[in-house]
Tab-separated table of C-alpha atoms and ligand atoms in Angstrom:
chain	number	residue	atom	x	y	z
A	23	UNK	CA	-2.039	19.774	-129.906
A	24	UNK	CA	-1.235	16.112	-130.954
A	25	UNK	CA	-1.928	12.975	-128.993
A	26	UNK	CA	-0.760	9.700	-128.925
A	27	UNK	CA	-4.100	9.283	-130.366
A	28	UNK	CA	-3.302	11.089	-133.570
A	29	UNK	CA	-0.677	7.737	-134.457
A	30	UNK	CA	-0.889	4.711	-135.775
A	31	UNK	CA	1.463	2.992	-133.275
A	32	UNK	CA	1.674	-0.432	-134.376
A	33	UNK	CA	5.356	-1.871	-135.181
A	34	UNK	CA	6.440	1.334	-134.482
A	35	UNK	CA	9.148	2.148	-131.896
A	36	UNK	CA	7.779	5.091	-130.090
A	37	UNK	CA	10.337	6.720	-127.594
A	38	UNK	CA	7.989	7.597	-124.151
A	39	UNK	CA	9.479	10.359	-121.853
A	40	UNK	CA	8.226	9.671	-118.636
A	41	UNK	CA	8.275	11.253	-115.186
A	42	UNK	CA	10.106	8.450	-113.355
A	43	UNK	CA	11.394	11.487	-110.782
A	44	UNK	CA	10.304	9.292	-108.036
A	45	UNK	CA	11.551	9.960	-104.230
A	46	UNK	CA	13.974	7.689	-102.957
A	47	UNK	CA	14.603	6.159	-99.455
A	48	UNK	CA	17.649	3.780	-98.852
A	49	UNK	CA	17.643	2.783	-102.439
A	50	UNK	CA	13.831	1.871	-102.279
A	51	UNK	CA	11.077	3.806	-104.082
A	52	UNK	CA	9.254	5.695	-101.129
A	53	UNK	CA	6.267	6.847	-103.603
A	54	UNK	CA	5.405	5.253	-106.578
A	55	UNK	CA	2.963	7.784	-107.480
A	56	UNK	CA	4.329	8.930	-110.729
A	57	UNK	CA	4.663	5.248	-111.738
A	58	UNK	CA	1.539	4.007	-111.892
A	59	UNK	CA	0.130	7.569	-113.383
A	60	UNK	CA	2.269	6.579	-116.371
A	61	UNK	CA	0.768	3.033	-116.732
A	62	UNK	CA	-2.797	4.652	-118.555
A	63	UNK	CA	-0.034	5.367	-121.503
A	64	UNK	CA	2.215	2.776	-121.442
A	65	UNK	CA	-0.358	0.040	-121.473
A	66	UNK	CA	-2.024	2.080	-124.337
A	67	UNK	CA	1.309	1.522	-126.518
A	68	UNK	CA	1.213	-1.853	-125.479
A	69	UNK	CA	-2.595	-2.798	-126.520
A	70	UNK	CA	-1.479	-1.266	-129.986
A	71	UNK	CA	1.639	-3.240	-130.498
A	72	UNK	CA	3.932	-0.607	-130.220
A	73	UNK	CA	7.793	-1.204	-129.362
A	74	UNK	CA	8.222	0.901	-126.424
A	75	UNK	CA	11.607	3.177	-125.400
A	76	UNK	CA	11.073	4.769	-122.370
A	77	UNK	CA	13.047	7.801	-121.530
A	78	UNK	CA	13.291	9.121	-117.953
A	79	UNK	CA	15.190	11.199	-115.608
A	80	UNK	CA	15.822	10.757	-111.680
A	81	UNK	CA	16.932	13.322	-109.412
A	82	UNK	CA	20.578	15.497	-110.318
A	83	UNK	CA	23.330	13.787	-111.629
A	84	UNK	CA	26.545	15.723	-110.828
A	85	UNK	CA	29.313	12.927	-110.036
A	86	UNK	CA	29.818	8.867	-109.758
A	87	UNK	CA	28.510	8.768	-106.763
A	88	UNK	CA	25.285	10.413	-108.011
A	89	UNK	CA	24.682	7.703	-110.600
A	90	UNK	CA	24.320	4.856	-108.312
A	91	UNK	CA	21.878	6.724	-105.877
A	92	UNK	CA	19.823	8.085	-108.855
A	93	UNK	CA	20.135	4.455	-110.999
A	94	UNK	CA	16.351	3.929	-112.646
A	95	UNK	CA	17.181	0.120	-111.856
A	96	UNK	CA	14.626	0.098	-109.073
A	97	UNK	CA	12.145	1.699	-111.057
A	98	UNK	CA	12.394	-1.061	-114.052
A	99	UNK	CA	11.835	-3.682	-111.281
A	100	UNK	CA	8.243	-1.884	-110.209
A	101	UNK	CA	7.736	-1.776	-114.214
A	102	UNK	CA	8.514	-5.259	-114.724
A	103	UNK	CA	5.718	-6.231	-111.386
A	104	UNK	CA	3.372	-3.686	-112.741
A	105	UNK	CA	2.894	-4.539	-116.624
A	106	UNK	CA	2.304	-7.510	-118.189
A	107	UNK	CA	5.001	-7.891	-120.818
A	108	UNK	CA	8.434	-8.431	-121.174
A	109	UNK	CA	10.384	-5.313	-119.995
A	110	UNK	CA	13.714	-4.637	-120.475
A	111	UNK	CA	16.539	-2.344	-118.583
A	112	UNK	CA	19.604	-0.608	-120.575
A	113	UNK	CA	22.396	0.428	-118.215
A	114	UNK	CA	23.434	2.505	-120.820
A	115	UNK	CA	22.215	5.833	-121.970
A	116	UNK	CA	24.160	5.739	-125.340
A	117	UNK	CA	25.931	3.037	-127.372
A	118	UNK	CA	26.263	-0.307	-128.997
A	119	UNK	CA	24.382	-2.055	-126.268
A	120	UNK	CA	21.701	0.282	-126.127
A	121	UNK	CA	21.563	-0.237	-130.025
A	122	UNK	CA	20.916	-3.657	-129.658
A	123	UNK	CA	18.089	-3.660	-127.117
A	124	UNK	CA	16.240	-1.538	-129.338
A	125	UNK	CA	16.967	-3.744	-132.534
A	126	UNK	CA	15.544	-6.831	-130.428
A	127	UNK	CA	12.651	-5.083	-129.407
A	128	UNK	CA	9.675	-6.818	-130.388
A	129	UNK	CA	5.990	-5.235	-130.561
A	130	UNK	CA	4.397	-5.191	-127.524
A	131	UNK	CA	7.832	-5.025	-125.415
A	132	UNK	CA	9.065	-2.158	-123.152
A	133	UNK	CA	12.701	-1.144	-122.862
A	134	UNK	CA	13.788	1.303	-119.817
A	135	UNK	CA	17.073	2.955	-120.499
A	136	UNK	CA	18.909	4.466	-117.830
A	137	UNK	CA	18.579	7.641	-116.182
A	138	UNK	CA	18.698	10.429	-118.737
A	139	UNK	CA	20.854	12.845	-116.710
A	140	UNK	CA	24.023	10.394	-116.676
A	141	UNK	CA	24.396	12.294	-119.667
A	142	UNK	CA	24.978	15.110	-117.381
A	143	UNK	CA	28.464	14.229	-116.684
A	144	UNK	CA	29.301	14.820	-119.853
A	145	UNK	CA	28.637	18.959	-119.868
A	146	UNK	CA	25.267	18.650	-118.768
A	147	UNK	CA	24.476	17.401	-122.603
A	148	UNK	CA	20.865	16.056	-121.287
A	149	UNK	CA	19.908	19.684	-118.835
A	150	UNK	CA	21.306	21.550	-121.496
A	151	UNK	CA	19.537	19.975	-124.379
A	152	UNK	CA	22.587	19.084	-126.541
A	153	UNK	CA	21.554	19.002	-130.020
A	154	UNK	CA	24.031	15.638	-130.923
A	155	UNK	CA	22.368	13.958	-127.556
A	156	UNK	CA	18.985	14.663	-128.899
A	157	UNK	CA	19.874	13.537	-132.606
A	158	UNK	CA	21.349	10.088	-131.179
A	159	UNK	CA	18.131	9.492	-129.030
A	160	UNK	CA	15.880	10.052	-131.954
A	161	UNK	CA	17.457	7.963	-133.929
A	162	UNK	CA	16.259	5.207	-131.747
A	163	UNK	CA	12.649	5.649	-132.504
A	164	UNK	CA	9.652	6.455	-135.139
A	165	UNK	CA	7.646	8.330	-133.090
A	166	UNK	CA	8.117	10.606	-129.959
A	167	UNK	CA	5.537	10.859	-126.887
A	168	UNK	CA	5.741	13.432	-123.928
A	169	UNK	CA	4.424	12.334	-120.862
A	170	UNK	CA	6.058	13.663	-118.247
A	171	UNK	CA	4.381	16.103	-116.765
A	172	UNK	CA	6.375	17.246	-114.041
A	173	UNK	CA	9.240	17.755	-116.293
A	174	UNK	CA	7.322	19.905	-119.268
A	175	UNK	CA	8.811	23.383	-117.406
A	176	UNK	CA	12.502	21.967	-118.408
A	177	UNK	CA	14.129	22.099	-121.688
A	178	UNK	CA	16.235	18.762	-121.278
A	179	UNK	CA	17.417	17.190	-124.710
A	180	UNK	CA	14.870	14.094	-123.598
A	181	UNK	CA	12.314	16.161	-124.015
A	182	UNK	CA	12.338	18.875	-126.018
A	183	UNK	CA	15.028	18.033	-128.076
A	184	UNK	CA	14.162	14.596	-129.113
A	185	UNK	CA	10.583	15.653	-129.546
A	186	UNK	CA	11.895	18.425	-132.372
A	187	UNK	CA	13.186	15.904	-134.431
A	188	UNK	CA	10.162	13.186	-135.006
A	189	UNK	CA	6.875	13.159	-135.086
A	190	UNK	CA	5.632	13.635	-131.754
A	191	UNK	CA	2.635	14.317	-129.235
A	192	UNK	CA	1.504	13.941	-125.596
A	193	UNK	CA	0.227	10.836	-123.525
A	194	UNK	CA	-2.534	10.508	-121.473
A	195	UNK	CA	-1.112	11.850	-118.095
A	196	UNK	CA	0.145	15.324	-119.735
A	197	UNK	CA	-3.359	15.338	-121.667
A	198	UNK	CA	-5.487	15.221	-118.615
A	199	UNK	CA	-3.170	17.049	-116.186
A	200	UNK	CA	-4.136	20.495	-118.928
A	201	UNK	CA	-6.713	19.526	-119.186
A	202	UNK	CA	-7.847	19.203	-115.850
A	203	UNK	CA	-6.443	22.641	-115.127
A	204	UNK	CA	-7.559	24.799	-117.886
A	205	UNK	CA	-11.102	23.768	-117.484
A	206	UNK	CA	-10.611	24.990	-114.035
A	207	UNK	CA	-9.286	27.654	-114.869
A	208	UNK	CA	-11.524	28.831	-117.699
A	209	UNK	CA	-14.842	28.132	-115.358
A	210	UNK	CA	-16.424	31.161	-115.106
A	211	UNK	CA	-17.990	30.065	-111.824
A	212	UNK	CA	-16.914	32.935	-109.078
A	213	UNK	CA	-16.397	33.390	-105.949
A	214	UNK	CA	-13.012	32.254	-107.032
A	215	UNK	CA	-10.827	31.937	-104.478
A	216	UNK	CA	-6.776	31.236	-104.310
A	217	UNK	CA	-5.544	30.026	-100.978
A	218	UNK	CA	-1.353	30.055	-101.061
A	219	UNK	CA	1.165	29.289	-98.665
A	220	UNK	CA	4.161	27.756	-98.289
A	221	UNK	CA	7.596	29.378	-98.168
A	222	UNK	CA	9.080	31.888	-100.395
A	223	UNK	CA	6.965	34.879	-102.085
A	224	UNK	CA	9.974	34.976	-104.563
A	225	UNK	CA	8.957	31.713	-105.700
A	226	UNK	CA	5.360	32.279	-106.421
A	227	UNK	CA	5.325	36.300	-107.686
A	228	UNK	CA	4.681	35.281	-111.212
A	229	UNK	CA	2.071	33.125	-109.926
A	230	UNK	CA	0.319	35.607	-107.586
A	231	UNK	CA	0.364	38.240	-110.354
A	232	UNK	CA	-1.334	36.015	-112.687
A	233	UNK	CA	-4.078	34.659	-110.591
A	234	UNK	CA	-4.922	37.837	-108.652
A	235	UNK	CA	-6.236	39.234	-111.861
A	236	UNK	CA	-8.271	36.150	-111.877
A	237	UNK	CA	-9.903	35.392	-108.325
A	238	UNK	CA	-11.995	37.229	-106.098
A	239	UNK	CA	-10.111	36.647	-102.936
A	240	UNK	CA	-6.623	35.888	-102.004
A	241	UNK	CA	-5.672	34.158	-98.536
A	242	UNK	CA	-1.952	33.975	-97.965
A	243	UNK	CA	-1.119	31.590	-94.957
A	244	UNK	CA	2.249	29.660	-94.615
A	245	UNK	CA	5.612	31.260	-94.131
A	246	UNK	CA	5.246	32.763	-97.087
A	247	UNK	CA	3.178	35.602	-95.152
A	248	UNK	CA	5.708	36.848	-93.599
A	249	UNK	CA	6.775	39.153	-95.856
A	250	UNK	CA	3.396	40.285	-96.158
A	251	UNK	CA	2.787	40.961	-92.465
A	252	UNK	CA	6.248	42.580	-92.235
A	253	UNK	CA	5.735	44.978	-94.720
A	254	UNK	CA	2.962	46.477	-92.325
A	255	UNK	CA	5.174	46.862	-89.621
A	256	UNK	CA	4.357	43.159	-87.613
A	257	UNK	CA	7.094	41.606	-86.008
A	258	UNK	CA	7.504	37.995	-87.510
A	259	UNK	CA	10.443	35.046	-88.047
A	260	UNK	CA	12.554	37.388	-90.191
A	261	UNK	CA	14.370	33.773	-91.257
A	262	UNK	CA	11.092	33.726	-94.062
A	263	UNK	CA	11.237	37.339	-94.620
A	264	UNK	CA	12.352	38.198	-97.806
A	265	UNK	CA	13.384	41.716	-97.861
A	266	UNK	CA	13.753	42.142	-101.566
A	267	UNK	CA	10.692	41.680	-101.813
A	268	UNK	CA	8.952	43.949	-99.149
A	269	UNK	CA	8.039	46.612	-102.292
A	270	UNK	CA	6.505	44.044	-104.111
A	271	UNK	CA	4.274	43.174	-101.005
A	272	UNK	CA	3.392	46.415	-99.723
A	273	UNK	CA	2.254	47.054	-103.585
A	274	UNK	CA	0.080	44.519	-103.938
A	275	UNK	CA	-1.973	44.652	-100.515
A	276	UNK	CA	-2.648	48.411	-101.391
A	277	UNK	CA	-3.193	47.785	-104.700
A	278	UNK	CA	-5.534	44.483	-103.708
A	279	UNK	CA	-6.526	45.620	-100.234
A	280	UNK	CA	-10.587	44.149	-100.533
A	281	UNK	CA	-8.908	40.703	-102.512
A	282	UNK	CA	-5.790	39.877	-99.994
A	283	UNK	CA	-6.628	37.637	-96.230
A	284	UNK	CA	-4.008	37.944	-94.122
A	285	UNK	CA	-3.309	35.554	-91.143
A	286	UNK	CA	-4.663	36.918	-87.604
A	287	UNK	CA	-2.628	34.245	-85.433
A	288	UNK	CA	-0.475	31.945	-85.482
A	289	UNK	CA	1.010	28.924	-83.716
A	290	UNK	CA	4.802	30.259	-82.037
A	291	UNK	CA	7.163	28.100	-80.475
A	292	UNK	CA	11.176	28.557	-79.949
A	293	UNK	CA	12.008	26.160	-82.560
A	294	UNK	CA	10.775	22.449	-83.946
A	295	UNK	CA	12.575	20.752	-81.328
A	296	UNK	CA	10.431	22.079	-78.515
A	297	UNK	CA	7.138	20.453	-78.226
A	298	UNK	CA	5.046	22.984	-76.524
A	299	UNK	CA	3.616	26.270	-78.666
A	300	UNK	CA	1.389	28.972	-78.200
A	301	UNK	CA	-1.229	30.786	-80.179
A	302	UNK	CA	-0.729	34.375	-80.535
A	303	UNK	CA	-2.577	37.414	-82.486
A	304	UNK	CA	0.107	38.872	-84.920
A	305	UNK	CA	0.344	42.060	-83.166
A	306	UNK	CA	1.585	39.783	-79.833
A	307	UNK	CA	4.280	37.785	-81.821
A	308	UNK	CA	7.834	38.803	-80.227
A	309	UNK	CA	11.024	38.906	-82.530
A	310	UNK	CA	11.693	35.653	-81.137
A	311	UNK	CA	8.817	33.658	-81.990
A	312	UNK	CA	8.767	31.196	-84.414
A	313	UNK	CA	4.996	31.164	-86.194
A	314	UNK	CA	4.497	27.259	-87.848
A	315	UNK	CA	0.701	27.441	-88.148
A	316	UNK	CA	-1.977	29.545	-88.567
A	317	UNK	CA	-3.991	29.842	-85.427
A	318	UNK	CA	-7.538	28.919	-84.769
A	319	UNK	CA	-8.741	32.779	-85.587
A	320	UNK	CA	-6.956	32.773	-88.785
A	321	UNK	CA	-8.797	29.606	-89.774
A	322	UNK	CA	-11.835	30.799	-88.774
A	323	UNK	CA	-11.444	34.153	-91.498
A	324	UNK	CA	-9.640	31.916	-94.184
A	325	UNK	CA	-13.524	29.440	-93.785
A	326	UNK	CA	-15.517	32.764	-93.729
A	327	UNK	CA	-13.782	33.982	-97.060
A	328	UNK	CA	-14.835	30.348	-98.007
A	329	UNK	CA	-18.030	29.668	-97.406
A	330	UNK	CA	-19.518	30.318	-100.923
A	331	UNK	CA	-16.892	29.694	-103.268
A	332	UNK	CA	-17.459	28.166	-105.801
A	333	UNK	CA	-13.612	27.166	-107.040
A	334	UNK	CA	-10.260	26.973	-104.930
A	335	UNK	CA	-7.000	26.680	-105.936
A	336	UNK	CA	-4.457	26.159	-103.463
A	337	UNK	CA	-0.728	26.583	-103.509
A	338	UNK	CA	1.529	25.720	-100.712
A	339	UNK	CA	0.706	24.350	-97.284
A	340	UNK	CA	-0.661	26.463	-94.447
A	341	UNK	CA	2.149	25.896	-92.025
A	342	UNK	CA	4.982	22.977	-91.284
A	343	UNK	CA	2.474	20.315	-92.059
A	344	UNK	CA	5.517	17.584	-91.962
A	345	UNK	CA	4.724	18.115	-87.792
A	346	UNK	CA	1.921	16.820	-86.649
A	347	UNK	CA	2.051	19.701	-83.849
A	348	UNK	CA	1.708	22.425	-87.232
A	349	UNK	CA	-0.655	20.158	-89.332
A	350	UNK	CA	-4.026	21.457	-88.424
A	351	UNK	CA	-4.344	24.645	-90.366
A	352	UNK	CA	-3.684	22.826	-93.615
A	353	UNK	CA	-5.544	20.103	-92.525
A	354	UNK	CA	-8.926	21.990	-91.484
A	355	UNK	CA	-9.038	24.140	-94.743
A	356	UNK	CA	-8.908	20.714	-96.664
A	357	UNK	CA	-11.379	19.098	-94.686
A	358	UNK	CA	-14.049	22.606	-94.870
A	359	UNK	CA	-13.405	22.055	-98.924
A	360	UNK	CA	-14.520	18.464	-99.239
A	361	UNK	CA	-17.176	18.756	-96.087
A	362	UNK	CA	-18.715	21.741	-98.500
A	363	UNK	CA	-17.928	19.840	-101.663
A	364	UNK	CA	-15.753	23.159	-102.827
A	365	UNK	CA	-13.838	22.283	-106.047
A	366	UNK	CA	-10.363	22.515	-105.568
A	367	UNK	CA	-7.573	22.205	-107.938
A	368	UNK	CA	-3.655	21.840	-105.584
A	369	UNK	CA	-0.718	22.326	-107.200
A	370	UNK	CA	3.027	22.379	-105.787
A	371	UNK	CA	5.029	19.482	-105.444
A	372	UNK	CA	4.761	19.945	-101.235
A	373	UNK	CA	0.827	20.610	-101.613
A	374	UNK	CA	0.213	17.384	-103.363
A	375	UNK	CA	1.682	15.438	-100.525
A	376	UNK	CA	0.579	17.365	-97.776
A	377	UNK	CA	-3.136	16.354	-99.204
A	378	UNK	CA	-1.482	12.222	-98.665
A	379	UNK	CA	0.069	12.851	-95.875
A	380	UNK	CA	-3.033	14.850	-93.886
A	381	UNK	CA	-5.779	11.772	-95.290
A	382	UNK	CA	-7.203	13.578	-98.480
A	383	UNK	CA	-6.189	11.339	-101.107
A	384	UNK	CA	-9.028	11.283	-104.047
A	385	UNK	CA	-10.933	13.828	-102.153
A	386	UNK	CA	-10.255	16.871	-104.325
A	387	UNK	CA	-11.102	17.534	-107.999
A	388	UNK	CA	-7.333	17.764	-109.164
A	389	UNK	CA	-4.043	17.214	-107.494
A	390	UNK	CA	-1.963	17.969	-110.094
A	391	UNK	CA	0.923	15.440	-110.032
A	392	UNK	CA	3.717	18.246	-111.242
A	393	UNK	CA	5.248	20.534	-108.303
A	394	UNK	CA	7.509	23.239	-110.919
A	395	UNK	CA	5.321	22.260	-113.880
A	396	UNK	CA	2.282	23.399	-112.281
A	397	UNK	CA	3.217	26.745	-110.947
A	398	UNK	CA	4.961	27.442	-113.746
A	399	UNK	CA	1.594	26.642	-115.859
A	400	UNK	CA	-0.524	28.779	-113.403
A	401	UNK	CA	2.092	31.605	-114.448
A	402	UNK	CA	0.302	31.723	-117.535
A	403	UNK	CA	3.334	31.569	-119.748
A	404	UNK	CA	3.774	28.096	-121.874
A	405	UNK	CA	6.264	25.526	-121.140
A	406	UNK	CA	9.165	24.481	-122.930
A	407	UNK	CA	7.945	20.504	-123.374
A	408	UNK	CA	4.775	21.680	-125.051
A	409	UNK	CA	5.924	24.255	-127.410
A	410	UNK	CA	7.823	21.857	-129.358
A	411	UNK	CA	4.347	19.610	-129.639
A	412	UNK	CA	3.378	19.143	-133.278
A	413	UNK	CA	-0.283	20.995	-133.689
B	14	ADP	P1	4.779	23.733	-102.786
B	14	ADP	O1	5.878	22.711	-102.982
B	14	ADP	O2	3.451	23.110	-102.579
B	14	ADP	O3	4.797	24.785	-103.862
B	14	ADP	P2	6.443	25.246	-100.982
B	14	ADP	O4	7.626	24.492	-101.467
B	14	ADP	O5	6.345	26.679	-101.330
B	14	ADP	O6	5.087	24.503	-101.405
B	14	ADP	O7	6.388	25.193	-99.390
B	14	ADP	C1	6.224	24.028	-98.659
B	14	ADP	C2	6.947	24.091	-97.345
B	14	ADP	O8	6.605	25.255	-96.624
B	14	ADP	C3	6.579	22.927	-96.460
B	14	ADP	O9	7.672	22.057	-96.370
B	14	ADP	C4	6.248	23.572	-95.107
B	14	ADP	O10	6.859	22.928	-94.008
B	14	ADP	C5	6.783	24.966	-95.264
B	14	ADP	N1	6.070	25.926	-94.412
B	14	ADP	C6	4.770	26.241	-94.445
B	14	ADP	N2	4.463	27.118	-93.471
B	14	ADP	C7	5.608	27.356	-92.799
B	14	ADP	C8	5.946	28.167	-91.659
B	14	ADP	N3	5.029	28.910	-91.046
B	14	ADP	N4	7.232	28.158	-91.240
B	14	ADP	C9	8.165	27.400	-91.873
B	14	ADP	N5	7.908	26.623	-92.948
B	14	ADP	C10	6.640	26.596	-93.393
B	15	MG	MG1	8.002	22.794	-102.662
């Protein structure tokens, strides 16, 4: 696959999709994360006098109202404090204006342009990769580099599109996020071990049916083993049980009965209101009972099925790690993996901040910075925004 590597850059006005998805609190940027991941290739283009178009989407755009709460104008301030050059904003998407920002560009010089999904009022001409969008944009530039990562499972015309018509490639982020996760995954160092929670099975079956064939053990914790349990007859907070998919379960613990861990216990309360909980074995839990954690006998089997892995991957949190009353079953599986220096690769967009939020920031080999991206990666089927990659 091309890089931004494989160009001579200099002069040249290469258009930069970037993952500026960033969460958003009162019109302030909560997380600037995906920001400064994105500076490795920016300043890159810089250093080698490139003209720089960046290209980014922020959240849905559906209506008016949507375009001032998902403006990129907050994120071209952070740009403008974080790199040392001139930067430059262009409220608009298409159009003589935009025209003439990009004719003024000089080398060395970084132009944001609005949120890519404005275009979305328009019939969706940027979600559904209009053709005439994606012609426009291109004409803007020389050269086209993909580096948003968290936005390679989506076929938007700012990414795929675009990148059909030039000469193109991927950054730095995109080149070590793969990387980072098919050297993982092509390790043949075993036990392997896949840890996934979270909420819906539905989400994750592609997922599960890919890596099952891979690891040696599977331990489901979260809601999303509820479906599991179910299917052998345990009473459990039918709110996460997803009956369409009670065949499916019941298939694959017979099918995998040595490979799949099932939770033992679990922290029940009446709701997330009340403040008080109880641990229970599974067979105890009443119809009523609302299971947020694992319980301490559950995380004393998941550390058992641990203790001589030699590679974890973990999808989706243990339980409702958002309250600090549910945050100890994610949090003591993360802290067994870096006391025993376990590699672990987390992916899902929830995952990654549970890791911030619970203290384990830069303590894992990989938290992949993609939430959709990632899982759909770990399905094992490509992804739109690297298809279209020149190689
Ligand atoms: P990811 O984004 O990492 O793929 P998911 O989106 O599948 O993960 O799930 C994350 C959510 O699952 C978290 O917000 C967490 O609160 C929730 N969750 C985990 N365990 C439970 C549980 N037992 N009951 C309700 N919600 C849960
Ligand atoms: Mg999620």
């Amino acid at each position: 696959m091309k890089t931004i590597k494989d160009y001579d850059v200099k002069g040249k006005k290469v258009i930069l999709r970037c993952d500026f998805n960033v969460p958003m609190i009162d019109g302030k940027i909560s997380d600037d994360t995906r920001i400064k991941a994105s500076l490795k290739t920016i300043n890159y283009l810089i250093d080698n006098d490139a003209k720089i178009i960046i290209l980014s989407h922020l959240g849905k755009v559906k209506t008016k109202q949507d375009k001032k709460s998902n403006s990129l104008y907050q994120v071209y301030l952070k740009l403008k404090e974080l790199l040392n050059t001139n930067v430059y904003f262009s409220k608009n998407t298409t159009g003589i204006k935009l025209e003439e920002y990009v004719s003024n560009l000089k080398e060395k010089e970084v132009l944001l342009v609005e949120n890519t999904r404005y275009e979305d009022i328009d019939d969706k001409k940027e979600s559904q990769c209009d053709m005439k969008l994606s012609k426009y944009w291109a004409r803007l530039g020389d050269i086209f580099i993909n580096d948003a990562y968290g936005t390679l499972h989506r076929k938007h015309a700012s990414n795929v599109g675009v990148c059909m018509l030039l000469p193109n490639g991927i950054g730095f982020l995109v080149e070590e996020e793969l990387n980072k996760i098919d050297s993982f995954l092509n390790e043949n160092t075993n036990p392997f071990v896949v840890i996934m929670g979270g909420k819906k099975v539905s989400d994750k079956i592609k997922v599960i049916d890919n890596l099952i064939l891979k690891c040696d053990k599977l331990l489901i914790g979260g809601a999303m083993s509820f479906t599991f349990l179910y299917s052998k007859g345990f009473k459990v907070n039918k709110e996460y049980v997803e009956l369409e998919q009670l065949d499916y379960c019941k298939n694959l613990l017979t099918k995998y009965k040595d490979k799949i861990i099932l939770p033992l216990d679990f922290k029940v309360s009446t709701s997330l209101e009340d403040t008080t909980y109880l641990t229970k074995d599974i067979e105890n839990i009443e119809i009523n009972d609302k299971a947020y954690d694992i319980g301490s006998k559950t995380i004393d089997l998941f550390k058992d099925n641990l203790n001589n892995a030699k590679r974890v991957l973990i999808n989706g949190p243990m339980g409702v790690f958002e309250n600090k009353l549910y945050e100890e079953g994610t949090k003591e599986i993360y802290q067994y993996l870096t006391d025993n220096n376990i590699k672990t690769l987390i992916g899902g967009g929830d995952s990654a901040s549970s890791v911030n939020k619970l203290g384990f920031e830069n303590k894992f080999y990989h938290v992949s910075t993609g939430g959709g991206a990632t899982l759909e990666y770990l399905e094992g089927k490509g992804l739109p925004g690297l298809r279209v990659i020149n190689r």
